[in-house]
CSV table of C-alpha atoms in Angstrom, one decimal:
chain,number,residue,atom,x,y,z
A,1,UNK,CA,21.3,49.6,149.7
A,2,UNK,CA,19.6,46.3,149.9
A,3,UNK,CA,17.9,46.1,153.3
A,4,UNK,CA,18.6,43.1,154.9
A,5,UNK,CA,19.0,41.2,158.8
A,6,UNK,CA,20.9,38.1,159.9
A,7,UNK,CA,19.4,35.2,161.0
A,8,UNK,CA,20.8,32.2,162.9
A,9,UNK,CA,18.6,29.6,161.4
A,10,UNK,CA,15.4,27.9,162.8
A,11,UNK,CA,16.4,27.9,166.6
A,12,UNK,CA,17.0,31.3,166.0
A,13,UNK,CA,14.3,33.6,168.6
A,14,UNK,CA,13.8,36.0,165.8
A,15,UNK,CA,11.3,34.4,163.6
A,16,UNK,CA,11.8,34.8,159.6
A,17,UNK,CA,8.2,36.7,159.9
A,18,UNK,CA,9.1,39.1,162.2
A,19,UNK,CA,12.0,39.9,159.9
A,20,UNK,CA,9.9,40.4,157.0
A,21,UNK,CA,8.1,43.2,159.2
A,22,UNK,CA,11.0,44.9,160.0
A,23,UNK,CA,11.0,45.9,156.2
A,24,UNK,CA,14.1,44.1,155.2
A,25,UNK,CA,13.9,41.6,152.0
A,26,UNK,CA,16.9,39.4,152.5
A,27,UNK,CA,18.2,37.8,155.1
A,28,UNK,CA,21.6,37.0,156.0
A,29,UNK,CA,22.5,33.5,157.3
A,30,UNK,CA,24.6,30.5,157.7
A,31,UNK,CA,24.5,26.4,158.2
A,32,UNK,CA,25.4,27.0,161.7
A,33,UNK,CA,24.7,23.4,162.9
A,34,UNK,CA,27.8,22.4,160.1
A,35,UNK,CA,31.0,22.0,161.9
A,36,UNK,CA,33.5,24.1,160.8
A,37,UNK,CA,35.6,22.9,158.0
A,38,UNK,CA,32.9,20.7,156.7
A,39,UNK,CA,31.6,21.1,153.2
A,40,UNK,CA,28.0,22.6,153.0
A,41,UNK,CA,25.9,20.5,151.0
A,42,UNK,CA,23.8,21.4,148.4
A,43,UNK,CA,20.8,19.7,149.6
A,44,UNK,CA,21.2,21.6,153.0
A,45,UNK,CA,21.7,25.0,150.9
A,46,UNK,CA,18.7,24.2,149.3
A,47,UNK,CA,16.2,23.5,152.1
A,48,UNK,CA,17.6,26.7,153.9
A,49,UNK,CA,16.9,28.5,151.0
A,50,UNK,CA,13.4,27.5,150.4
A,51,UNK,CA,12.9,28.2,154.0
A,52,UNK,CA,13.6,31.4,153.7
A,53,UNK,CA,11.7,32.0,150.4
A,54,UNK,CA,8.7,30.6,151.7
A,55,UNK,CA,8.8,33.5,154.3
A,56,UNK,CA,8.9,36.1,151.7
A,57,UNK,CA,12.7,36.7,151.8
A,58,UNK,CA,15.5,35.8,149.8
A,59,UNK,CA,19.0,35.0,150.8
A,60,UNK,CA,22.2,36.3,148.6
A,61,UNK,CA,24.6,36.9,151.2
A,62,UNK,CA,26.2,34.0,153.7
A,63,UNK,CA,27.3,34.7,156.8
A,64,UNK,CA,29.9,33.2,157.6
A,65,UNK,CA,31.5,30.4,155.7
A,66,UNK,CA,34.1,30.0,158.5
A,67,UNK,CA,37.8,29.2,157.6
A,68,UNK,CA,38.8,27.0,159.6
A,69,UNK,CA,41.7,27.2,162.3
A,70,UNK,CA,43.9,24.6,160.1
A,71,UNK,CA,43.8,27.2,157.3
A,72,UNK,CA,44.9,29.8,159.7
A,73,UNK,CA,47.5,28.1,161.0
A,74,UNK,CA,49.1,26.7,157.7
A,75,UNK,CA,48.4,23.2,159.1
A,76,UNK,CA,49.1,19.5,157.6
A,77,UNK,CA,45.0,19.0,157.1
A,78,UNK,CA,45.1,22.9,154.9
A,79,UNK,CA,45.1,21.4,151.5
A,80,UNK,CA,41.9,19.3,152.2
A,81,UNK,CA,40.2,22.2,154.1
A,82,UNK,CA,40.5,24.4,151.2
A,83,UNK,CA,39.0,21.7,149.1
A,84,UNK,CA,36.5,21.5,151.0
A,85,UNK,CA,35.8,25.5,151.2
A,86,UNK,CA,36.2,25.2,147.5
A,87,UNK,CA,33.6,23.1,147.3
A,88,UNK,CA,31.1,24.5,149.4
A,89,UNK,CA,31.5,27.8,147.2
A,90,UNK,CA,30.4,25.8,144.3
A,91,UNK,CA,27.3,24.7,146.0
A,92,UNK,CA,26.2,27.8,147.2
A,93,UNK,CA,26.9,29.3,143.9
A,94,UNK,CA,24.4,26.5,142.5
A,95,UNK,CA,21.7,28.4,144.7
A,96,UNK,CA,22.0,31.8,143.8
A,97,UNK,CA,24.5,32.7,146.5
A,98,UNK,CA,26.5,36.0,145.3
A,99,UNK,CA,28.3,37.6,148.6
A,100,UNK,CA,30.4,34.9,150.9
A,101,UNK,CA,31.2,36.5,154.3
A,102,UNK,CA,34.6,34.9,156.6
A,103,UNK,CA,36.9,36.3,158.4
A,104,UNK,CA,40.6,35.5,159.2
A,105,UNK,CA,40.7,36.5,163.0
A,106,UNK,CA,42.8,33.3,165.0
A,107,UNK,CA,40.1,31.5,167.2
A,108,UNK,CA,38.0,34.5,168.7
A,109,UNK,CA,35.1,35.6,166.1
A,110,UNK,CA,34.5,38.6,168.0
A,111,UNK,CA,35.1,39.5,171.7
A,112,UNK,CA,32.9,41.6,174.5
A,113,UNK,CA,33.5,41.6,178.2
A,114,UNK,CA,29.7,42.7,179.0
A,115,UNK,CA,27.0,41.3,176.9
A,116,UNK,CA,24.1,43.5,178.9
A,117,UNK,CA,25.9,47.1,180.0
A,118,UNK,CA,23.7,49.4,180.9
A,119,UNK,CA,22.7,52.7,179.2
A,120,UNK,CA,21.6,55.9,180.3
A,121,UNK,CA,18.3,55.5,179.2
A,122,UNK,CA,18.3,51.9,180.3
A,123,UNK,CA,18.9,50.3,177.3
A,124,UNK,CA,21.2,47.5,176.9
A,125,UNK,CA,24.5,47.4,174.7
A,126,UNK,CA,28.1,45.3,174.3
A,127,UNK,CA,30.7,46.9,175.8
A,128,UNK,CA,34.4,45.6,175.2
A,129,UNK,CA,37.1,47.0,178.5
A,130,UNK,CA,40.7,46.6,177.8
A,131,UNK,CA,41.0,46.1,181.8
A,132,UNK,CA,38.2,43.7,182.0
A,133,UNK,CA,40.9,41.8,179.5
A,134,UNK,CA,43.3,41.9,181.4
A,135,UNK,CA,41.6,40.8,184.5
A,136,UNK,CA,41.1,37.2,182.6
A,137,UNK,CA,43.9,37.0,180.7
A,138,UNK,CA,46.5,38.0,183.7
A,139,UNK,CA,44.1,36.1,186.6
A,140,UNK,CA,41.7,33.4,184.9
A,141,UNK,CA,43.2,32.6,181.7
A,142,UNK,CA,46.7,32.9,183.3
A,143,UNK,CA,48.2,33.0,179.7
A,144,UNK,CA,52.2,32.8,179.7
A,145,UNK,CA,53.8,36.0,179.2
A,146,UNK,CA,50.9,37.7,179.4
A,147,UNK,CA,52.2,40.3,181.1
A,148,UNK,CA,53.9,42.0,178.4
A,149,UNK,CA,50.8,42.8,176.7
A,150,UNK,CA,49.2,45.2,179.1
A,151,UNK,CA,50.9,48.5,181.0
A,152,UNK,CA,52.0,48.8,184.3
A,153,UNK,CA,48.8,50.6,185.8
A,154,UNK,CA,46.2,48.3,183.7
A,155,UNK,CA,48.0,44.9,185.4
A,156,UNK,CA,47.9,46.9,188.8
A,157,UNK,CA,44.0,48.1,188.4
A,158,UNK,CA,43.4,44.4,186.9
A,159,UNK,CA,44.7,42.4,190.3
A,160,UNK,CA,43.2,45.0,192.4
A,161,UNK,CA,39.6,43.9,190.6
A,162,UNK,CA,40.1,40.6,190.5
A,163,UNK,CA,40.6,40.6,194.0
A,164,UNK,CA,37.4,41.9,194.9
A,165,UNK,CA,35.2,40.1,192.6
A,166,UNK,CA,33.0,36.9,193.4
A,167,UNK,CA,33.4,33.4,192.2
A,168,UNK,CA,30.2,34.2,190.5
A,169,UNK,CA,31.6,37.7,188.9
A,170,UNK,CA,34.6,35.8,187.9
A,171,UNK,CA,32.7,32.8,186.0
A,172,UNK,CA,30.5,35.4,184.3
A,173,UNK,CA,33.1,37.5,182.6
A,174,UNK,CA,34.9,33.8,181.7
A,175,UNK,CA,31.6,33.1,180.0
A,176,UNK,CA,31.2,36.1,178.3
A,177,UNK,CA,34.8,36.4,176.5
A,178,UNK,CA,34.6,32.5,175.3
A,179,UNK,CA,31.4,33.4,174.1
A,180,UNK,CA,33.4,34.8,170.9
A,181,UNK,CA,34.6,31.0,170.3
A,182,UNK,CA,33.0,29.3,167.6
A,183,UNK,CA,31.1,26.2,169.2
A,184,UNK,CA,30.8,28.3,172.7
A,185,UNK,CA,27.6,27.1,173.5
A,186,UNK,CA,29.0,24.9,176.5
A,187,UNK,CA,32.3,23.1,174.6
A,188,UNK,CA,34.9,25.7,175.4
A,189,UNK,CA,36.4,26.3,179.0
A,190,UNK,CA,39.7,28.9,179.4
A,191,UNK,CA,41.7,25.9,179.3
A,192,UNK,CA,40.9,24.7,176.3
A,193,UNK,CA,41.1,28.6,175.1
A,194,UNK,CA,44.8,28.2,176.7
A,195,UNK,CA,45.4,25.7,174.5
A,196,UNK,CA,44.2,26.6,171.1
A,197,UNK,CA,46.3,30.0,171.9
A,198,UNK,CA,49.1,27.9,172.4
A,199,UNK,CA,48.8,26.5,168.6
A,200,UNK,CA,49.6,29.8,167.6
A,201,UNK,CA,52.7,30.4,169.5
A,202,UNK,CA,54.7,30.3,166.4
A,203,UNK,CA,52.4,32.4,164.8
A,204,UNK,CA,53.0,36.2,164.2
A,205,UNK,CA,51.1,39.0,161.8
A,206,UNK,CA,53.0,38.4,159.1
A,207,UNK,CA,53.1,34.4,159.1
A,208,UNK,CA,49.3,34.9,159.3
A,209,UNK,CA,49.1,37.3,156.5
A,210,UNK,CA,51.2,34.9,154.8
A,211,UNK,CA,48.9,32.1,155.5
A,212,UNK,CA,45.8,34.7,154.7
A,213,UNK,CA,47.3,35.4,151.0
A,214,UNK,CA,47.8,31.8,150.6
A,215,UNK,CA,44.1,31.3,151.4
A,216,UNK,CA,42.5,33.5,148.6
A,217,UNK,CA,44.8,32.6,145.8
A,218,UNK,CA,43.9,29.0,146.6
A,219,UNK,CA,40.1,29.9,146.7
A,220,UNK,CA,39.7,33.0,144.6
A,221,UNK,CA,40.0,31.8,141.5
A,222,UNK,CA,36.9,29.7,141.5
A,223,UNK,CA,34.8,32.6,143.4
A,224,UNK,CA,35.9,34.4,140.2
A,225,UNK,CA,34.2,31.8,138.2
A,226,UNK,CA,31.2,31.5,140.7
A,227,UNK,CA,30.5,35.0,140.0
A,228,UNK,CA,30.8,35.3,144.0
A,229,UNK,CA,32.3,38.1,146.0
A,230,UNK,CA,34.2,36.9,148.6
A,231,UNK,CA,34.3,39.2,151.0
A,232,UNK,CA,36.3,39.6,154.6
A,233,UNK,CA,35.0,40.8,158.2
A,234,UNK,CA,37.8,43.2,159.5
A,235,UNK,CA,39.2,41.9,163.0
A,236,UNK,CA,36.6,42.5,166.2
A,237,UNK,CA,38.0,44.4,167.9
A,238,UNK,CA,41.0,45.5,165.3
A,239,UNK,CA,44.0,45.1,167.8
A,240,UNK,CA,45.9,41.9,168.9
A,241,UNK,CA,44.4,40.1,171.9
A,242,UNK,CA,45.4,37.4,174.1
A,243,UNK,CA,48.6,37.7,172.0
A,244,UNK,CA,47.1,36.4,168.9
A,245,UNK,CA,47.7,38.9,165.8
A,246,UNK,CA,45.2,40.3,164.1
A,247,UNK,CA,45.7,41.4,160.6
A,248,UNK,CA,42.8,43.1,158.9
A,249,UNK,CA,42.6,46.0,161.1
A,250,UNK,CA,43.4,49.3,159.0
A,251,UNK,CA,43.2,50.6,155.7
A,252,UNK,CA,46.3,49.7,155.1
A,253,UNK,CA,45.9,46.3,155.9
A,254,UNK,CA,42.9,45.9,153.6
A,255,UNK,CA,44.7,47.7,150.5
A,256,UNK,CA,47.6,45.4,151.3
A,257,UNK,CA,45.5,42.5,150.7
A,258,UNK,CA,43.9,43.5,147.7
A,259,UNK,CA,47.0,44.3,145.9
A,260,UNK,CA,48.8,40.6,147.0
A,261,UNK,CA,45.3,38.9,145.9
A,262,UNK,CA,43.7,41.6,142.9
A,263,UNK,CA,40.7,39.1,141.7
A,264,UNK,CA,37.6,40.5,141.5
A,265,UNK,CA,36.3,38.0,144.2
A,266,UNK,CA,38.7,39.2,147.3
A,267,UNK,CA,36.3,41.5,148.3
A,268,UNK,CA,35.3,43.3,151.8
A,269,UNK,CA,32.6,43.5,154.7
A,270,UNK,CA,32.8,47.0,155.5
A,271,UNK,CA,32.0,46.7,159.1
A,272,UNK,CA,31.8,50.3,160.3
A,273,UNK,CA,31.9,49.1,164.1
A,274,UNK,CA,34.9,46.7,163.7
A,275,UNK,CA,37.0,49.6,161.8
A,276,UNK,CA,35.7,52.4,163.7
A,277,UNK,CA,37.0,51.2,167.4
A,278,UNK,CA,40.3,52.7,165.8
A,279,UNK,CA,39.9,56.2,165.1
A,280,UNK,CA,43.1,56.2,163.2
A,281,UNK,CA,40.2,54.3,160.5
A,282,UNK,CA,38.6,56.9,157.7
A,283,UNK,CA,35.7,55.2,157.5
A,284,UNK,CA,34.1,57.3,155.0
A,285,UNK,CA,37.0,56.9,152.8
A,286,UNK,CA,37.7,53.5,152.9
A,287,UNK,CA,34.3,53.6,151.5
A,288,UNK,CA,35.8,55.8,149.0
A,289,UNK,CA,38.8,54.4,148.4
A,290,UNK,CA,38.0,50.6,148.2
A,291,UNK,CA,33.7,51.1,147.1
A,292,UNK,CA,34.7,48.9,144.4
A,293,UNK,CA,35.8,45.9,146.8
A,294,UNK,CA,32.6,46.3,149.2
A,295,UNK,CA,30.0,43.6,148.0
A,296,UNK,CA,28.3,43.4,152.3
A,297,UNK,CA,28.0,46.7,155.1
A,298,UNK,CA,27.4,46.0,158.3
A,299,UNK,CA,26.3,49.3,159.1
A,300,UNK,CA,27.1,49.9,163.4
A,301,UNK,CA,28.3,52.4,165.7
A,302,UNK,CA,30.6,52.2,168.5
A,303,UNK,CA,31.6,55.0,171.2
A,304,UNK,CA,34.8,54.5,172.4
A,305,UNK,CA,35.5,55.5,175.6
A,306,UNK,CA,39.2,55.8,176.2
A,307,UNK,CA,41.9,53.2,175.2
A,308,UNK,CA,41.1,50.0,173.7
A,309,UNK,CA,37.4,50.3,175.5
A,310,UNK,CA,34.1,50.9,173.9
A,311,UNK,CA,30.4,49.8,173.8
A,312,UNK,CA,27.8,49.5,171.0
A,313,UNK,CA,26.3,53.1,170.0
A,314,UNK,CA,23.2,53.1,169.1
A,315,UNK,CA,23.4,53.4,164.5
A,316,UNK,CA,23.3,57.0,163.9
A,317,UNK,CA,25.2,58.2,167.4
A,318,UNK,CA,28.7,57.3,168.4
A,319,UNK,CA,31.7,57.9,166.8
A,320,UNK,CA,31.2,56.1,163.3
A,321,UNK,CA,29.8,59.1,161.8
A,322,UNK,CA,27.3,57.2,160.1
A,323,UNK,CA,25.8,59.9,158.1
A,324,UNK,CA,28.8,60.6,156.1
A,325,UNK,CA,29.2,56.7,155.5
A,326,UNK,CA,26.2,56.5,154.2
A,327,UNK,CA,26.3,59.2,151.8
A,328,UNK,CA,29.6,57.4,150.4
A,329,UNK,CA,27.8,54.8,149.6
A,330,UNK,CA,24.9,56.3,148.1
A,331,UNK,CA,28.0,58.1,145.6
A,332,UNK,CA,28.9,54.4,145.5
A,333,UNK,CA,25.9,53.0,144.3
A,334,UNK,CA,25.4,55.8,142.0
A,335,UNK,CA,29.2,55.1,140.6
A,336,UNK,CA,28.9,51.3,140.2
A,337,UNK,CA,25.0,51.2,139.4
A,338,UNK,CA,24.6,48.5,141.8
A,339,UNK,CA,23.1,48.3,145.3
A,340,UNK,CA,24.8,47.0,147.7
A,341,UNK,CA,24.0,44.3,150.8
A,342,UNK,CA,23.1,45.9,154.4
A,343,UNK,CA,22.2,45.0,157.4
A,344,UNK,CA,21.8,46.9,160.7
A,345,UNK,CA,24.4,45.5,162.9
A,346,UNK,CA,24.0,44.7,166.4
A,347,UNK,CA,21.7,46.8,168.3
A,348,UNK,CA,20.6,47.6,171.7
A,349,UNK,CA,18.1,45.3,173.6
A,350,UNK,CA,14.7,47.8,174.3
A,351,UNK,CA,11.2,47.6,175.0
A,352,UNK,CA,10.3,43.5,174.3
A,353,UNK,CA,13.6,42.8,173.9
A,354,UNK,CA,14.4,42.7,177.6
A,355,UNK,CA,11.7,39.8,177.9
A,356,UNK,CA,12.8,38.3,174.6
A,357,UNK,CA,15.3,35.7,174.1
A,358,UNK,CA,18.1,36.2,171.8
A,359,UNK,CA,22.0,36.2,170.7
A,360,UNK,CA,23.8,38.7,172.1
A,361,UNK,CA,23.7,41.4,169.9
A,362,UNK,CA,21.2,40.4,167.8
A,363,UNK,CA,17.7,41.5,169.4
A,364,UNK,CA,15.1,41.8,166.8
A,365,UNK,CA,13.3,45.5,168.0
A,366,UNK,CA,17.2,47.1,168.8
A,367,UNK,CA,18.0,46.0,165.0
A,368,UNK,CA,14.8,47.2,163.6
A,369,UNK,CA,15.0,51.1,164.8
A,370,UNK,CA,18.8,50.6,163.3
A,371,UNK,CA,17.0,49.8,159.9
A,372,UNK,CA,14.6,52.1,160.1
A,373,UNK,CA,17.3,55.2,161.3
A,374,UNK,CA,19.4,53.6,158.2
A,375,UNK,CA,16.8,53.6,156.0
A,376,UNK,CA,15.5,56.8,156.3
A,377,UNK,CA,19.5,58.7,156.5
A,378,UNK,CA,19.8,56.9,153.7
A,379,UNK,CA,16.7,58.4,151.7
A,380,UNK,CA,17.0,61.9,153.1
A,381,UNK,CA,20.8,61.8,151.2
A,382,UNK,CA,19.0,60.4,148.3
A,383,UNK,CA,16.1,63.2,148.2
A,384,UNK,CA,19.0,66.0,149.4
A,385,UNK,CA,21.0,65.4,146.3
A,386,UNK,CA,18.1,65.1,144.1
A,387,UNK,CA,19.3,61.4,142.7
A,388,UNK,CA,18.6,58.2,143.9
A,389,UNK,CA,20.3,55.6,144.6
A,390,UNK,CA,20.6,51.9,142.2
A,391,UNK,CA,17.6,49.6,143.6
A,392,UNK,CA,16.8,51.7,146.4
A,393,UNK,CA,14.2,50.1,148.3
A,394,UNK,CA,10.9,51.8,149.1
């Protein structure tokens, strides 16, 4: 595997140097400060780049080129949007760009409902609560219908807590779950969130997965040219929330959309936290399975700790079974000759950390024992079976 670590750019806390120390040599990034929808430029690819150089690192893999909600949503503006993702495929292809990371989840990138829970040994993780969700859906979001979504004894547990918590506890999970919306930092409040849900009222799974399809045979044909691997973030978390459908969830879905879209370039982000939340999810042989559509890993763990409710393990504990991942994709690399893209994802806030500002998620000592646990499962397989792996570093 190629070692790598995301990095938010230069107001990101985690300095490219620090990154280099970790012992990755890429790093995984995107023009953040580019609204969404907008085509990147080459000029702005460029500087990034050479940034990044400079530091001793090299950048292959974007994260994310977002699609934008128009696209999802099959909207008048969708034909110019795609031109314009079309376009900013052929820039980054002009800079040596090889993996394009997106994902096709309606509005939310990801949700949490605690961005600092608590460990046993102190520690700090994201946690995701299916009654947390309820509480803001049922009682701050107020959604219509909303009810329907969530069991009798979760909508009875949710008014009993938000009864007892404070103005204050109530803001802070608000904050938290908008945190997931793209352009968070200060421009989203639940009504606005109310409204973009609304946008999709008309919207179910298989419109979406309609609209999804639509997406890459409008776009995959000049990846294919590009020589870039286009490659999809399953949902986070893989379930439908605040009734918006999710649709790249399962192993089924993925297979699904490889067989409606078969270019080379509609590839995947195996994301062992996303897909493992479900434990109806093989992760190990969805590796397998679809290795040869896998061009990025984000290599997690999640412990999940009843229904719908989990936290962030730490990389080689929880319930992803890491180990045996790993040695898939060693098999992997073996079998294709190629190595593949990874990054430690996530991690838990330790030691400096707690002093240290950062994204949530994203502390730079939590992600570096994840790259060093990674790195060294992943050279005890190699050295075990007596073969290593295409490019392995070190």
């Amino acid at each position: 595997m190629t070692q790598t670590m995301r990095w938010f750019g230069p107001a990101d806390p985690v300095q490219l140097a620090e990154i280099r120390q970790s012992g990755a040599t890429g790093i995984v990034t995107a023009l953040h400060d580019v609204p969404n929808g907008a085509v990147w430029s080459r000029d702005a690819i460029a500087a990034r780049k050479a940034m990044i150089v400079a530091a001793g690192l090299d950048w292959t893999v974007v994260e994310s080129l977002p699609v934008h909600e128009g696209i999802k949503t099959g909207g008048a503006d969708c034909a110019a949007l795609i031109d314009a993702y079309r376009e900013s495929l052929r820039n980054l292809a002009a800079h040596g760009i090889t993996v394009v990371t997106y994902n096709f989840m309606p509005l939310l990138d990801w949700t949490r409902t605690d961005l600092d829970w608590r460990l046993a040994d102190d520690a700090r993780a994201l946690r995701f609560e299916w009654a947390a969700v309820a509480v803001y859906d049922l009682h701050i979001l107020k959604r219509p219908n909303a009810d329907r979504d969530y069991a009798p004894d979760v909508r009875k547990r949710a008014a009993a807590r938000f009864a007892t918590m404070s103005p204050d506890q109530r803001h802070a999970l608000e904050r938290t779950i908008i945190a997931g919306l793209p352009g968070s930092e200060g421009s989203f409040s639940s009504a606005a969130l109310a409204a973009a849900i609304a946008s999709y009222a008309d919207i179910d799974a298989d419109r979406l997965r309609a609209h999804h399809v639509a997406f890459l045979r409008a776009v995959c044909p000049v990846a294919d040219e590009l020589g870039i691997r286009l490659v999809v973030h399953p949902d986070d978390p893989p379930f439908a929330i605040f009734g918006l459908p999710r649709v790249v969830s399962t192993e089924a879905d993925l297979a699904a959309l490889f067989a409606h879209v078969p270019n080379r370039s509609n590839g995947l982000c195996f994301c062992a936290g996303s897909l493992g939340v479900r434990a109806d999810n093989d992760l190990p042989g969805i590796v397998e399975r679809l290795g040869d559509r896998i061009g990025f890993l984000h290599l997690r763990s999640v412990q999940r700790e009843g229904y719908r409710t989990f936290h962030e393990a730490a990389h080689l504990e929880g319930d992803a079974g890491m180990a045996a991942i790993v040695a898939a994709v060693h098999d992997l690399s073996l079998r294709e000759k190629r190595s593949i893209p990874m990054r430690p994802d996530h991690g838990h806030r330790i030691l400096d950390d707690m002093i240290r500002a950062g994204n949530p998620g994203y502390p730079l000592l939590g992600r570096m024992r994840g790259l060093a646990e990674l790195r060294g499962l992943e050279r005890g397989i190699a050295h075990a079976r007596g073969a290593v792996p295409h490019n392995i570093e070190g």
